[in-house]
Coordinates of C-alpha atoms in Angstrom, one line a residue:
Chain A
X1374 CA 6.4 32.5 14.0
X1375 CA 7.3 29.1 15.3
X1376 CA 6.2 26.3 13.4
X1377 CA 2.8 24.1 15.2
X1378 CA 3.9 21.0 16.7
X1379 CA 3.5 18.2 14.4
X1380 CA 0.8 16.0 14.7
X1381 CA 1.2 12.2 15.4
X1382 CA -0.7 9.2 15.0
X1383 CA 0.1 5.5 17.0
X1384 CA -0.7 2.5 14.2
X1385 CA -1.0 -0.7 15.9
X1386 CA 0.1 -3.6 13.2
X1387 CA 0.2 -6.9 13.8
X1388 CA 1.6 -10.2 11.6
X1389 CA -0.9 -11.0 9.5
X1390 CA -2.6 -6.9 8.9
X1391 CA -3.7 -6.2 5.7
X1392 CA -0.7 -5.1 3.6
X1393 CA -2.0 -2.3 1.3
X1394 CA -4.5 -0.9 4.4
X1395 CA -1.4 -0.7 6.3
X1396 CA 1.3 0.7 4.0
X1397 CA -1.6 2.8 2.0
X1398 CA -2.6 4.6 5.1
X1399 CA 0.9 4.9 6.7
X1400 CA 1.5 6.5 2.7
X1401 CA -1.0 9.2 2.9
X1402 CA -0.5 10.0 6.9
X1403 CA 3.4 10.7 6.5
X1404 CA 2.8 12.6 3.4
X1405 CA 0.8 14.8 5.3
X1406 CA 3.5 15.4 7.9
X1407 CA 1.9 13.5 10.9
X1408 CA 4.4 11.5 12.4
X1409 CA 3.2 8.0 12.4
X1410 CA 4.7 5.6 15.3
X1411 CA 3.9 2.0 13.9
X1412 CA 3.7 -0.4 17.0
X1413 CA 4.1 -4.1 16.7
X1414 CA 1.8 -5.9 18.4
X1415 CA 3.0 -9.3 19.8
X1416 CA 6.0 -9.3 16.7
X1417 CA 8.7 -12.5 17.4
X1418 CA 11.2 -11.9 19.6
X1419 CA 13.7 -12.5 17.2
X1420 CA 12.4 -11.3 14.1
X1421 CA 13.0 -8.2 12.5
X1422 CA 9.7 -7.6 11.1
X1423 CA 6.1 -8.7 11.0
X1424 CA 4.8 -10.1 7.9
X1425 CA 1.2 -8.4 6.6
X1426 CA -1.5 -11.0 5.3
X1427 CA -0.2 -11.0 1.8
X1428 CA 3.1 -11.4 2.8
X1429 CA 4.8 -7.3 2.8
X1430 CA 7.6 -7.4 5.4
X1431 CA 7.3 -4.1 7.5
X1432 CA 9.8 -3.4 10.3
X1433 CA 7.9 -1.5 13.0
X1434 CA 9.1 1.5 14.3
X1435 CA 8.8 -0.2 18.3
X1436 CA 7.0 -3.1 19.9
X1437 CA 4.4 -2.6 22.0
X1438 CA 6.4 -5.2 24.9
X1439 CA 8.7 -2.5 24.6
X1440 CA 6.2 0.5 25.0
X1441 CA 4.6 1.9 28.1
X1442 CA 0.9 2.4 28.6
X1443 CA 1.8 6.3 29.4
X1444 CA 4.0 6.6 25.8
X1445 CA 1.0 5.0 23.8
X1446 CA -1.4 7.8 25.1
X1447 CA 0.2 10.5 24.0
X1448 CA -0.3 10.5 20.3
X1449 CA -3.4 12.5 18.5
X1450 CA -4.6 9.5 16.9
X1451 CA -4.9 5.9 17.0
X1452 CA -5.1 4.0 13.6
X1453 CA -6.1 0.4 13.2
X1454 CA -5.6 -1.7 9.9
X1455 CA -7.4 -4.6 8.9
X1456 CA -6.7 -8.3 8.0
X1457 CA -8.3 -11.1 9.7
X1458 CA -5.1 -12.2 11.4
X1459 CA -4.1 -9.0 12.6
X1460 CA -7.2 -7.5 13.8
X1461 CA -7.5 -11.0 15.9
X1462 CA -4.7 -10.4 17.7
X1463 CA -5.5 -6.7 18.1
X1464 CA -8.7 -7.8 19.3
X1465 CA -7.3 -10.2 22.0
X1466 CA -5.0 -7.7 23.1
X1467 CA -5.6 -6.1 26.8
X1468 CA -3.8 -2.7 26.0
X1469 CA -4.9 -2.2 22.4
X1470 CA -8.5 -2.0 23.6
X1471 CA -7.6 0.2 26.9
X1472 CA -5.3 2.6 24.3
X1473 CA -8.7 2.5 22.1
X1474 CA -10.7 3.6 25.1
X1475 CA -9.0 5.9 26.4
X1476 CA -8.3 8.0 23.0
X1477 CA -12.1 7.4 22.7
X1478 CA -12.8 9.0 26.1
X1479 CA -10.4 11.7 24.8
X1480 CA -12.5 12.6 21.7
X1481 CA -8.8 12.0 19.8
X1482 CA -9.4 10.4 16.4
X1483 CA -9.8 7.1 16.7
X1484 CA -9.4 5.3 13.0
X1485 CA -10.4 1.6 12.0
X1486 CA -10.5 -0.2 8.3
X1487 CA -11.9 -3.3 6.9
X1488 CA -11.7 -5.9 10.1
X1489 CA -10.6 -3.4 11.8
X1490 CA -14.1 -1.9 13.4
X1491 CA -14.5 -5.2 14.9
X1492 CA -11.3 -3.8 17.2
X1493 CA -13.3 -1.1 17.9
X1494 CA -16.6 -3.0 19.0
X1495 CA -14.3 -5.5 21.1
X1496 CA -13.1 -1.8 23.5
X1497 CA -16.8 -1.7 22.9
X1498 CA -16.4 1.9 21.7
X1499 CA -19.8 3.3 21.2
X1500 CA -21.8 0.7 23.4
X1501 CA -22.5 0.6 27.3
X1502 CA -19.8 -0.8 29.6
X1503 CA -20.3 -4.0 30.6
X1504 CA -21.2 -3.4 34.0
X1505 CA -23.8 -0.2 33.3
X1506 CA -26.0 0.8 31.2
X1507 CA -29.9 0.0 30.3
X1508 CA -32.0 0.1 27.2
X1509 CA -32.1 3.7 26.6
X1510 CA -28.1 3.9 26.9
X1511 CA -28.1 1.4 24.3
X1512 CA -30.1 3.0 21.9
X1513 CA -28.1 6.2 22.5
X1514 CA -25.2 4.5 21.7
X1515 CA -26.4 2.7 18.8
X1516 CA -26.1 6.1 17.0
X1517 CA -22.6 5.3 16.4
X1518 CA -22.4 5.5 12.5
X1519 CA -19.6 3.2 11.3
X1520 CA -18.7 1.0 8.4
X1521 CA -16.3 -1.7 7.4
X1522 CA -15.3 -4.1 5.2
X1523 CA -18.8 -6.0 3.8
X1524 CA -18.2 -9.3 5.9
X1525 CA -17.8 -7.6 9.2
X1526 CA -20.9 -6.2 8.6
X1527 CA -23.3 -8.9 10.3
X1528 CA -21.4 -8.9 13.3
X1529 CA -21.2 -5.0 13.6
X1530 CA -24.9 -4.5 12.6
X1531 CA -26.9 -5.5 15.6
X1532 CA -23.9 -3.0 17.6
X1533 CA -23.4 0.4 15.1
X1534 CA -25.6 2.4 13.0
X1535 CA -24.2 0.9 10.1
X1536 CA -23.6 1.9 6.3
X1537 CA -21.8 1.2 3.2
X1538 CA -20.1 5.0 2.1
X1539 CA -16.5 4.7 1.4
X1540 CA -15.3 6.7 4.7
X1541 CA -17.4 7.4 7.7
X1542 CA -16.9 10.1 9.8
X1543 CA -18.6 10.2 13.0
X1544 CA -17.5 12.6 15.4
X1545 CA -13.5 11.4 16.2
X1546 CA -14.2 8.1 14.8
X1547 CA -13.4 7.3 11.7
X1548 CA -13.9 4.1 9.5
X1549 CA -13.3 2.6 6.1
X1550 CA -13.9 -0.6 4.1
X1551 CA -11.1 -2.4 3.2
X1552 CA -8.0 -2.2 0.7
X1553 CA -9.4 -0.2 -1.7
X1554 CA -10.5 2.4 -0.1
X1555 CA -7.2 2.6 2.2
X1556 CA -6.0 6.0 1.0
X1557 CA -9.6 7.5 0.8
X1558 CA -9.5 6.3 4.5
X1559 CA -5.7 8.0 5.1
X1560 CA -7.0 11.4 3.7
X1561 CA -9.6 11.1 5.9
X1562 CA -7.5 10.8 9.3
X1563 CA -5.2 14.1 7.6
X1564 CA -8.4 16.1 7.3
X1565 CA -9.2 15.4 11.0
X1566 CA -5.0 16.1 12.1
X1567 CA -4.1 18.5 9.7
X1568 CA -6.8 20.0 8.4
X1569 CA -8.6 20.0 5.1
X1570 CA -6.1 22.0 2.8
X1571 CA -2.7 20.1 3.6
X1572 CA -5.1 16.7 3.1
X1573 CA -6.9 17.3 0.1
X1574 CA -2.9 18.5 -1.6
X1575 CA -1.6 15.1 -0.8
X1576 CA -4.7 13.5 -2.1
X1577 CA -4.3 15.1 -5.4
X1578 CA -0.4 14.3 -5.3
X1579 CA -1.1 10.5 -5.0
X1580 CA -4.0 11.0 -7.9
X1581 CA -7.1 10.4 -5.0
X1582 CA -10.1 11.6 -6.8
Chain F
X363 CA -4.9 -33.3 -12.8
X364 CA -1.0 -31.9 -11.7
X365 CA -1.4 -28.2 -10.3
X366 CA -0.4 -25.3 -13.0
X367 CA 3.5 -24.1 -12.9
X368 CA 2.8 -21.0 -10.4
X369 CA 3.3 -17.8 -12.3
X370 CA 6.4 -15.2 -10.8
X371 CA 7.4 -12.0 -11.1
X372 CA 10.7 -9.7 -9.9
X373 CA 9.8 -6.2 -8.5
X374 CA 12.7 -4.1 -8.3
X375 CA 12.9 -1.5 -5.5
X376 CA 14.9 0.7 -3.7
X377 CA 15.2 3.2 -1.2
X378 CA 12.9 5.5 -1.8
X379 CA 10.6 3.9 -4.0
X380 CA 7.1 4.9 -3.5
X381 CA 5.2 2.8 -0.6
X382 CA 1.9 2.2 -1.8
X383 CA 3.0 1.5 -5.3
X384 CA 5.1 -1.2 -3.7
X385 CA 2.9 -2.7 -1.1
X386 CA -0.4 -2.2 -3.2
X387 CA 0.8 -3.9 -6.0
X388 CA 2.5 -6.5 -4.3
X389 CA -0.8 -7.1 -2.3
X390 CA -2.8 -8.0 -5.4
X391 CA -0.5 -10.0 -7.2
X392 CA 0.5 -12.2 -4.3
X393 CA -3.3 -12.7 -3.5
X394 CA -3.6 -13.7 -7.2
X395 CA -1.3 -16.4 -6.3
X396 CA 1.5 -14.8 -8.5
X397 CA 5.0 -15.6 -6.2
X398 CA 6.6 -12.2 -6.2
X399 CA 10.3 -12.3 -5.4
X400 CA 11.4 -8.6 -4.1
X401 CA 14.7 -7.5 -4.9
X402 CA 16.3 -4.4 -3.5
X403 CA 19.0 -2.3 -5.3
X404 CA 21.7 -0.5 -4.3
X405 CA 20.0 -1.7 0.1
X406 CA 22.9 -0.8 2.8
X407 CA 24.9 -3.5 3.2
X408 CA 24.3 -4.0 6.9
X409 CA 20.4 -2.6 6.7
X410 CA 17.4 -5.2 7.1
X411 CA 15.6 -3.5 5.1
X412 CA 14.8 -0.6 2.2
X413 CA 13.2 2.9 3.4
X414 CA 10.3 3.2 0.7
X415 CA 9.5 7.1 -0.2
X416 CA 7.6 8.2 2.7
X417 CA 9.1 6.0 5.6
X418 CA 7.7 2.4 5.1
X419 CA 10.2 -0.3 5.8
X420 CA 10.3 -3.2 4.0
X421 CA 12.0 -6.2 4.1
X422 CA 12.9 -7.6 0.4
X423 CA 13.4 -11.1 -0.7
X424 CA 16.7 -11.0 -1.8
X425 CA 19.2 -7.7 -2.3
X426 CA 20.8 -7.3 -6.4
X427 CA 24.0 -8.3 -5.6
X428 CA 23.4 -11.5 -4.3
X429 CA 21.5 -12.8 -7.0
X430 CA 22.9 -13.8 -10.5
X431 CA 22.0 -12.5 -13.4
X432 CA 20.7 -15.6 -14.9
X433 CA 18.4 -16.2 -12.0
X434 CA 17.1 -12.4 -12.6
X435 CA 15.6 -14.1 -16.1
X436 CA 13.4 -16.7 -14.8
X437 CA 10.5 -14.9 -13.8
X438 CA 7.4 -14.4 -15.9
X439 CA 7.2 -10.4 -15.5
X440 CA 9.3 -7.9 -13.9
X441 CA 7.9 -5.0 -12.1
X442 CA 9.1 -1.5 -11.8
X443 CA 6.8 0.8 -8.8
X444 CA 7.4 4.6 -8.3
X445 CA 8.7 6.9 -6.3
X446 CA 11.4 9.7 -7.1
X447 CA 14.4 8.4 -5.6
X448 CA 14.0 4.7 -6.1
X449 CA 13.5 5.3 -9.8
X450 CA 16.4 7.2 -10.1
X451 CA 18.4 4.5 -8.3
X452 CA 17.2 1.8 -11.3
X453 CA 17.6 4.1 -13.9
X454 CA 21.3 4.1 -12.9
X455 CA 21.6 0.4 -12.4
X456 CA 22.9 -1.3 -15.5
X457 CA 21.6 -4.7 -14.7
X458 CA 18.3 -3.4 -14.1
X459 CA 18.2 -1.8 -17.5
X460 CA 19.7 -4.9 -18.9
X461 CA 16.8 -7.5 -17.3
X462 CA 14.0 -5.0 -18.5
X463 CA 15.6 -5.1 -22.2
X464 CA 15.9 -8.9 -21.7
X465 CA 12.2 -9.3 -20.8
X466 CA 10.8 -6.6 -23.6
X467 CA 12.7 -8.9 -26.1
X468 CA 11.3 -12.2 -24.5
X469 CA 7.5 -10.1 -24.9
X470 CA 7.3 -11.2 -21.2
X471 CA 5.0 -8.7 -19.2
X472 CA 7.2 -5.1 -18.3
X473 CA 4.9 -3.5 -15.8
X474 CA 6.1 0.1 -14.6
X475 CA 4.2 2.9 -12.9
X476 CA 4.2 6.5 -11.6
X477 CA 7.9 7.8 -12.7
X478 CA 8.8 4.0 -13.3
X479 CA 8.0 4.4 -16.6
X480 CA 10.9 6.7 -17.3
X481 CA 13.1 3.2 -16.2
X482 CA 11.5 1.6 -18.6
X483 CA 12.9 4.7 -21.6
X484 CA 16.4 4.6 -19.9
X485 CA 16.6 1.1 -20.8
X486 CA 15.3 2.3 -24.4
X487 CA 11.6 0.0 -24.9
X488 CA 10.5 0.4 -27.8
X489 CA 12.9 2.6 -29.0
X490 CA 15.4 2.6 -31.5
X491 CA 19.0 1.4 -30.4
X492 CA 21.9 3.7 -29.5
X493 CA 23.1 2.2 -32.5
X494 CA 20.8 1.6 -35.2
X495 CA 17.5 3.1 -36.5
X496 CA 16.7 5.9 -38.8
X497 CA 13.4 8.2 -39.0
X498 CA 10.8 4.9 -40.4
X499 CA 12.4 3.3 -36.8
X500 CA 12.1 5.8 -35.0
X501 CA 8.4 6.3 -36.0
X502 CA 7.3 2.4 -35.8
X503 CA 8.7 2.6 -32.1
X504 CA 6.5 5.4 -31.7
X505 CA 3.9 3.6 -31.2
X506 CA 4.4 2.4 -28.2
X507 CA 1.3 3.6 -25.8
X508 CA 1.7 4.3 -21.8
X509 CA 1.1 6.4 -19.3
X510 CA 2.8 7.8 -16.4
X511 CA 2.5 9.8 -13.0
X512 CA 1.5 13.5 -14.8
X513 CA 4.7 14.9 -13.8
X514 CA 7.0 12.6 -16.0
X515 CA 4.7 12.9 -19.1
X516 CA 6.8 16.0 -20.9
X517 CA 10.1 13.5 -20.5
X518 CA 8.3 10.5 -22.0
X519 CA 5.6 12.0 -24.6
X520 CA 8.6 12.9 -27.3
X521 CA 9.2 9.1 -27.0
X522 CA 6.2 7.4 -27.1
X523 CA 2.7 7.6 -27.6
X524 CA 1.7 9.1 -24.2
X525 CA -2.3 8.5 -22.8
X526 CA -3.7 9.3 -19.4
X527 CA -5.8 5.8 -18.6
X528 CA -5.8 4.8 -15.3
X529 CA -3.9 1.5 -17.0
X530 CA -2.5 1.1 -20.3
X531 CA -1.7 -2.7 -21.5
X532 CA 0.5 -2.6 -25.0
X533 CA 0.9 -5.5 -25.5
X534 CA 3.1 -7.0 -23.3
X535 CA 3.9 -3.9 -21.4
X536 CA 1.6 -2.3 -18.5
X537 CA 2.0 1.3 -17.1
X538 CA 0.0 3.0 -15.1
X539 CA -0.3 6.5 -13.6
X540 CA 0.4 6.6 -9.3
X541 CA -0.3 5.5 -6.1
X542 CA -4.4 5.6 -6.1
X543 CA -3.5 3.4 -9.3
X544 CA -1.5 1.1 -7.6
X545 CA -4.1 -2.0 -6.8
X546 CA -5.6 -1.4 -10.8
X547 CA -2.1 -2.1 -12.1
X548 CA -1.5 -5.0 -9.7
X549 CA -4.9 -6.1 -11.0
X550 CA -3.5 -5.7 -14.9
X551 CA -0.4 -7.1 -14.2
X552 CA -2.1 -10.4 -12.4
X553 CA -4.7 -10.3 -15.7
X554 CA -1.7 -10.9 -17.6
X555 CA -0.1 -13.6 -15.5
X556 CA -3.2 -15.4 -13.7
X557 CA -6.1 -14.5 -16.0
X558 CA -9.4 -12.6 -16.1
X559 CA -11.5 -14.8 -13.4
X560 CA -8.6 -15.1 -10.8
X561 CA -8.0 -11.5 -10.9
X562 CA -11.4 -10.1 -11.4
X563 CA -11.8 -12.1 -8.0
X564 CA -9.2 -10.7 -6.2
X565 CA -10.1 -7.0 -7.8
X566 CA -13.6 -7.8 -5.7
X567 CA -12.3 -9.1 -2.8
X568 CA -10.1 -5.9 -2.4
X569 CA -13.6 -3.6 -3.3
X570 CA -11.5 -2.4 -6.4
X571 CA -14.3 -1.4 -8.9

């Protein structure tokens, strides 16, 4: 029997993403035998690496000036770490929210931490398009059950049904609440790629209870 | 009022030594305002960087041959994380063996976790030396309590005075268990260095409860 193809998962990073919710989730994914592709989003030219908020060094595996829109689409999930810094540029970046949107409009997973939601309400994922949409779309898509890290909540509130559980899983969207929680979040993304028994293994290898 | 000295520490790594063990704990101390220096043993001369367990790339401070081994003894603790590989790598390295004996006998903080732990008994803490001690030794050095990643506790519990807490503090020497312990052994290891308020702080800020 041939083995399945592997799974993959695109990781947008950023200087200035949260260390820990970053390298935690990367941890847990690769453990799990997805093949993560970590993408640098606007990285120096000239340096070799970004630098996370608490100052980790990660060398990205490409950067996304170096990437075309058609290679970012192919993955089976799209993971986004937090950090105030990082999720800002994410954020400000025209083909992070477009990749966002279009694994969204894909039903692939689609997986945000911390600040990282906030990515996900800037591709408005979840809420009418700017153009359409009326009051009854709006509460339909208000149904969208999501948390994140307890200072994004005001500004994701009046968007997202919103709670405070330690991963929520909506459909293919999954979110978390911040570095803590970062491998509770990666398990999470395994179940939905690799299924439950391969996950739940590598969370009792790396001790997850 | 001049500012406090800024506390330090020296974390050891190498290729393969466990990401999130790394990362998490470098996360918390350097948000406790503890200045980390990373110091890679045995890195490729011509590579950037060190390939942690499962893939993560990271960029150290300095690599062990560059540095002396009088600036190796400045630092207030010294760090050991994880990881198969990477353990057995400092386990081999004499002047790794030689700082962690150097800091034991100082009673500055040792911190190891996972299989780090089993660094800590090739450089003989709290054991007798090659040389000297009979049974009454033996059995004072016995006392030593830690803990380990499960998987490394038949190797260390003929030695020493095994536990399974999450964290155990002995004094000046912290070990913990594995990766999902990673940010509560950053969190004892900045306790020791920075203090109860400054770390309880950052244990919130990171939702560690």
């Amino acid at each position: 029997m041939a083995s399945p193809q592997p799974r993959t998962a695109l990781m947008f990073v950023a200087n200035g993403s949260e260390d820990v919710e970053t390298v935690g989730t990367l941890d847990v994914l690769r453990r799990a035998q997805v093949q993560v592709t970590v993408v640098a989003v606007e990285q120096a030219a000239n340096a070799s690496h970004v630098e996370l908020s608490n100052g980790t060094k990660l060398v990205p595996d490409q950067r996304l000036e170096d990437t075309t829109a058609l290679a970012l689409t192919k993955f089976d999930a799209v993971v986004i770490p937090g950090g105030g810094p990082g999720t800002q540029t994410l954020k400000q970046n025209g083909t992070v929210l477009q990749v966002l949107r279009s694994y969204d409009q894909n039903k692939k997973t689609v997986a945000a931490i911390c600040a990282g939601p906030t990515v996900l309400q800037a591709a408005r994922l979840g809420l009418p398009s700017v153009q359409g949409g009326g009051a009854a779309t709006t509460l339909a898509h208000r149904c969208l059950r999501l948390t994140s890290y307890p200072t994004a909540r005001a500004q994701l509130e009046s968007d997202y049904d919103y709670c405070e559980d330690t991963v929520v899983v909506d459909g293919h969207i999954i979110t978390s609440r911040g570095p803590a929680t970062a491998l509770h979040f990666g398990v999470a993304i395994a179940k939905a790629l690799v299924g439950d028994k391969v996950a739940t293994k590598v969370a009792q290898d790396m001790l997850v209870v």
